[in-house]
PDB file of C-alpha atoms in Angstrom:
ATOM      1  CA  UNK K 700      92.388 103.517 141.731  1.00  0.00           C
ATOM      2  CA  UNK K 701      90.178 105.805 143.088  1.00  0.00           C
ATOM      3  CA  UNK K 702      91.227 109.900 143.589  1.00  0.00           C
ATOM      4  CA  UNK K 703      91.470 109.562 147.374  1.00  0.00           C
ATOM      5  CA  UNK K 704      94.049 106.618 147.504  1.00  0.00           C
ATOM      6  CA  UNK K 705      96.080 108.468 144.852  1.00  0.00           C
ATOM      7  CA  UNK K 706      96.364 111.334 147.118  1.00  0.00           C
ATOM      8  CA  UNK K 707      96.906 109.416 150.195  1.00  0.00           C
ATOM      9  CA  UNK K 708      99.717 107.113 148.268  1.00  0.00           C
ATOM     10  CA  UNK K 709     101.432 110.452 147.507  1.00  0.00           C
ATOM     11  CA  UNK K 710     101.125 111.936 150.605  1.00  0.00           C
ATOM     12  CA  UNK K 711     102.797 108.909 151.921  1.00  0.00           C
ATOM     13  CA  UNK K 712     105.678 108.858 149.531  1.00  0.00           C
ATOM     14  CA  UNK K 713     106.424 112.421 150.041  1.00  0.00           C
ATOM     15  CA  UNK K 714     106.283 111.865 154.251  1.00  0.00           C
ATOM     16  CA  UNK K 715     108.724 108.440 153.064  1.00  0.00           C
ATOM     17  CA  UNK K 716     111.046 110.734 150.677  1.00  0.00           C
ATOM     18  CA  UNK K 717     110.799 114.061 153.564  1.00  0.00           C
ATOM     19  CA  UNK K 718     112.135 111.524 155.972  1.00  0.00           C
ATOM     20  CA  UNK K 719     114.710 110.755 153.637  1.00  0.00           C
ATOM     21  CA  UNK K 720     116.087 113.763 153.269  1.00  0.00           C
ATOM     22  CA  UNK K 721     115.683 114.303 157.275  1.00  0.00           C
ATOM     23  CA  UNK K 722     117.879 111.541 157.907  1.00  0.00           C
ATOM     24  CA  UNK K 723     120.596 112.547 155.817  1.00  0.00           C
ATOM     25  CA  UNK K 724     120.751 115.591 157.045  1.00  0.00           C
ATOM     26  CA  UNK K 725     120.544 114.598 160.511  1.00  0.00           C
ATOM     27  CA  UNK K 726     123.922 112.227 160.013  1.00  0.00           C
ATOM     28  CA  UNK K 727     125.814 114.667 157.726  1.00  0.00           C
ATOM     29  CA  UNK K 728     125.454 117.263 160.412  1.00  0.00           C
ATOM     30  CA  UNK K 729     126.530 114.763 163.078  1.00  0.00           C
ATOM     31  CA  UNK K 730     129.492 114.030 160.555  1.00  0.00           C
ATOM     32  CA  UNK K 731     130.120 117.895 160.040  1.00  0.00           C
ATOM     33  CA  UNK K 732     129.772 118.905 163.867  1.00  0.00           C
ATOM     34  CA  UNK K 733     132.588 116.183 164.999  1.00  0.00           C
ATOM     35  CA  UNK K 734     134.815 117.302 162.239  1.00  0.00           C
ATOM     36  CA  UNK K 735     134.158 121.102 163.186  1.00  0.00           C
ATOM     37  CA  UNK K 736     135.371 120.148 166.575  1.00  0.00           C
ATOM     38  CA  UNK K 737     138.143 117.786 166.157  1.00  0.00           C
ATOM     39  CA  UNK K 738     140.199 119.548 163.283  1.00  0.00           C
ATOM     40  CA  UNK K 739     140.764 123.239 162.950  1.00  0.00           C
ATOM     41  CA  UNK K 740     138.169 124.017 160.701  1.00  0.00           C
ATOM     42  CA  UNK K 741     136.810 127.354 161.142  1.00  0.00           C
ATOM     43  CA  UNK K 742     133.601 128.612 161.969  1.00  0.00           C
ATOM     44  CA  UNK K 743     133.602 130.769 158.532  1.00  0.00           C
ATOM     45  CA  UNK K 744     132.625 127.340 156.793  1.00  0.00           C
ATOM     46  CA  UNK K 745     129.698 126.771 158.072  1.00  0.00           C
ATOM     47  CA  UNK K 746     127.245 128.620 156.060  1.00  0.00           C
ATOM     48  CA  UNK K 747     128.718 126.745 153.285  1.00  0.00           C
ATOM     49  CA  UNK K 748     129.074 123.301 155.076  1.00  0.00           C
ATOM     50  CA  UNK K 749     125.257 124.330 156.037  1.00  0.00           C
ATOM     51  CA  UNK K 750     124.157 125.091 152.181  1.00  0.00           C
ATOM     52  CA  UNK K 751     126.324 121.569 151.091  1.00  0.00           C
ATOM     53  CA  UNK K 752     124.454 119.814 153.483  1.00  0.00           C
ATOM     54  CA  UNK K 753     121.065 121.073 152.332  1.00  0.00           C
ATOM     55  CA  UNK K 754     121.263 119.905 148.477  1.00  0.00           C
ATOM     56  CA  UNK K 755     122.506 116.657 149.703  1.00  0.00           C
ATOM     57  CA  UNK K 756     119.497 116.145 151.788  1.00  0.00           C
ATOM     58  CA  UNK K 757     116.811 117.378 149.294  1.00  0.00           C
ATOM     59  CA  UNK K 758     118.557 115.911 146.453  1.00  0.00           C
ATOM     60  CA  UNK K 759     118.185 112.457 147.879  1.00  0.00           C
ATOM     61  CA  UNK K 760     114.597 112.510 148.702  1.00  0.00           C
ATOM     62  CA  UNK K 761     113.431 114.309 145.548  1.00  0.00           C
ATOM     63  CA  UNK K 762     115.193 111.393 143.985  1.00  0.00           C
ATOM     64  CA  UNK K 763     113.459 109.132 145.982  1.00  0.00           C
ATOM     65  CA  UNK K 764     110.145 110.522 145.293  1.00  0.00           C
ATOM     66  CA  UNK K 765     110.832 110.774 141.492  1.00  0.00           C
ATOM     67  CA  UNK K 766     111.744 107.585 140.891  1.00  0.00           C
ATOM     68  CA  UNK K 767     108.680 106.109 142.968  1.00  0.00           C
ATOM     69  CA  UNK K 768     105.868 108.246 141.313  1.00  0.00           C
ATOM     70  CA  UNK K 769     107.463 107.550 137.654  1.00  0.00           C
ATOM     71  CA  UNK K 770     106.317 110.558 135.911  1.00  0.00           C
ATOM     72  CA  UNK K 771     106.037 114.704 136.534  1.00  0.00           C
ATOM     73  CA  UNK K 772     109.879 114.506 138.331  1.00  0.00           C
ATOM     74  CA  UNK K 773     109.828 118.056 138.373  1.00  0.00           C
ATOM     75  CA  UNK K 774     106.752 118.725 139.916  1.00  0.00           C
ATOM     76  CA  UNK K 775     107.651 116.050 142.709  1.00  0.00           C
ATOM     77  CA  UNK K 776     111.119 117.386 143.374  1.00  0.00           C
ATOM     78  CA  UNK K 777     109.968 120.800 143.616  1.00  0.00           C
ATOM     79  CA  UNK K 778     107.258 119.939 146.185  1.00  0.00           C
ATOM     80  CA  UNK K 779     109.770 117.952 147.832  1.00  0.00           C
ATOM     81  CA  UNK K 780     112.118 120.828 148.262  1.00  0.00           C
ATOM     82  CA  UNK K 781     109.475 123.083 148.982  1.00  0.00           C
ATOM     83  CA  UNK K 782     107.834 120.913 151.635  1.00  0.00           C
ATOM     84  CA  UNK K 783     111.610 120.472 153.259  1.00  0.00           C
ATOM     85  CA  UNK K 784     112.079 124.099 153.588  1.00  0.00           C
ATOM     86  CA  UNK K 785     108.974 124.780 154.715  1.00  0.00           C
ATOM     87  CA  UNK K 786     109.202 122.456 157.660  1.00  0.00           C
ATOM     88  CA  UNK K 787     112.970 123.677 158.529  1.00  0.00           C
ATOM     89  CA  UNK K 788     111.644 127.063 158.519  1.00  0.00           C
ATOM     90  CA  UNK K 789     108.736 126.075 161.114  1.00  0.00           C
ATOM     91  CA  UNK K 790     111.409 123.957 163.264  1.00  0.00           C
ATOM     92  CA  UNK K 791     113.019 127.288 163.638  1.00  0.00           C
ATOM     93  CA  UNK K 792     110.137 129.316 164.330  1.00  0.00           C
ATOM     94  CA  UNK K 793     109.083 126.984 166.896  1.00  0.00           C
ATOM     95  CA  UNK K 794     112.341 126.109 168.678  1.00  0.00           C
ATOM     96  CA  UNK K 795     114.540 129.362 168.116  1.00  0.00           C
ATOM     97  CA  UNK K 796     111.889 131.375 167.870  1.00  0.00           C
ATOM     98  CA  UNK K 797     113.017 132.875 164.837  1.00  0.00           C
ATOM     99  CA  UNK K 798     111.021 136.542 164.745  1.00  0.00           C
ATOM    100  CA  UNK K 799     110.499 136.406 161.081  1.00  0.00           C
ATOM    101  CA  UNK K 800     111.252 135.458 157.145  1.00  0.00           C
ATOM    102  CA  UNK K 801     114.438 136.963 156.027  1.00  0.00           C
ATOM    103  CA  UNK K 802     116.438 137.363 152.426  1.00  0.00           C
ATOM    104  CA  UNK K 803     118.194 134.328 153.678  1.00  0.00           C
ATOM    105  CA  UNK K 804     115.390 131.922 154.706  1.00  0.00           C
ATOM    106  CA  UNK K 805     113.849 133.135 151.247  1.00  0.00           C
ATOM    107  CA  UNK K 806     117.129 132.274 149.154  1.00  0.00           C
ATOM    108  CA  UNK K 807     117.700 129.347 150.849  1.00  0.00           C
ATOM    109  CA  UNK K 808     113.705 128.695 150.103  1.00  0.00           C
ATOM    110  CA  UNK K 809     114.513 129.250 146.438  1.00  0.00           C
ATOM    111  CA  UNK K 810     117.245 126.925 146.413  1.00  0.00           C
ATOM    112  CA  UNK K 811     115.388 124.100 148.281  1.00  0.00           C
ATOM    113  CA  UNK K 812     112.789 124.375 145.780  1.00  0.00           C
ATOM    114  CA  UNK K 813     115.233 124.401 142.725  1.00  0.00           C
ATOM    115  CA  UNK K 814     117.432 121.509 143.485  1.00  0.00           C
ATOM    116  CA  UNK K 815     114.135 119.046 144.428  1.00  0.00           C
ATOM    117  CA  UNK K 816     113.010 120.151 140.474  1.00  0.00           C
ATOM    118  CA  UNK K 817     116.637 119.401 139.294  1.00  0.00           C
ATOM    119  CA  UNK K 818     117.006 116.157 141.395  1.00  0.00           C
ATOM    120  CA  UNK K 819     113.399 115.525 140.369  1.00  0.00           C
ATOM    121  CA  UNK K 820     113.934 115.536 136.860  1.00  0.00           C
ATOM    122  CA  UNK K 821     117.192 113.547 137.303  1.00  0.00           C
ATOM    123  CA  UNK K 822     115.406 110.757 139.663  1.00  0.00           C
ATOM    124  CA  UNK K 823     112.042 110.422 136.947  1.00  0.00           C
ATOM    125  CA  UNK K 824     114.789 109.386 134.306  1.00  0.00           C
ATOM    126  CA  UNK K 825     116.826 107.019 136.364  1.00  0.00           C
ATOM    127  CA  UNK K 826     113.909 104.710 136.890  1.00  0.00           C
TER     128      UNK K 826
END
C-alpha cells in the first residue's frame, strides 16, 4: 500500500473515531442537561459533570482508533485527544468568541491529550 492511501486511511479513521467521541458527547450532555433541569442538582457540578463527560468522549474514540490501526495505541490516542481538543477549542472561538487560550483550556488540553494515550494504549491491547 502505497504512502498516500496510508495517510488518507488514517485520516479517515481518525475523522470515524473524532466523530465518535462527538457523538457521545453530544448525548451525554443531552443526558446531563435534562437531569440538571429536572432534579435539584446544582450548578456547582458542572465543571465536573463537564470534565466526566470529556474522558468519556475521548476515551471512546481513542479506543476506537487503537483498536482499528493495531499498533502505536499511544501515539493514536494522543492524536485523538489532541485533535478533539483542538476542535472544541475552535468551536468556541468561533461561536462564543472566546478572546483567548486560558490555564483552563490548556489543562483541559493536557488532559484531552493524556486520556486518548491512556485509552490508546488500553484499545491497541484489546484487539
Amino acid at each position: 500500500m502505497n504512502t498516500s492511501k496510508k495517510n488518507m486511511n488514517y485520516v479517515l479513521l481518525l475523522g470515524k473515531s473524532l466523530l465518535l467521541s462527538f457523538i457521545v458527547t453530544l448525548i451525554l450532555f443531552v443526558i446531563f442537561t435534562l437531569i440538571l433541569t429536572y432534579t435539584s442538582l446544582g450548578e456547582k457540578w458542572i465543571p465536573l459533570i463537564n470534565t466526566v463527560i470529556l474522558i468519556i468522549s475521548i476515551s471512546l474514540g481513542a479506543i476506537k482508533m487503537a483498536i482499528n490501526s493495531s499498533k502505536r495505541g499511544f501515539i493514536n490516542g494522543g492524536v485523538l485527544g489532541l485533535s478533539y481538543m483542538l476542535l472544541l477549542i475552535l468551536f468556541g472561538f468561533i461561536v462564543f468568541k472566546n478572546t483567548g487560550v486560558d490555564i483552563y483550556s490548556l489543562t483541559k488540553l493536557g488532559i484531552g491529550i493524556l486520556v486518548g494515550i491512556i485509552a490508546g494504549m488500553i484499545g491497541v491491547n484489546l484487539k
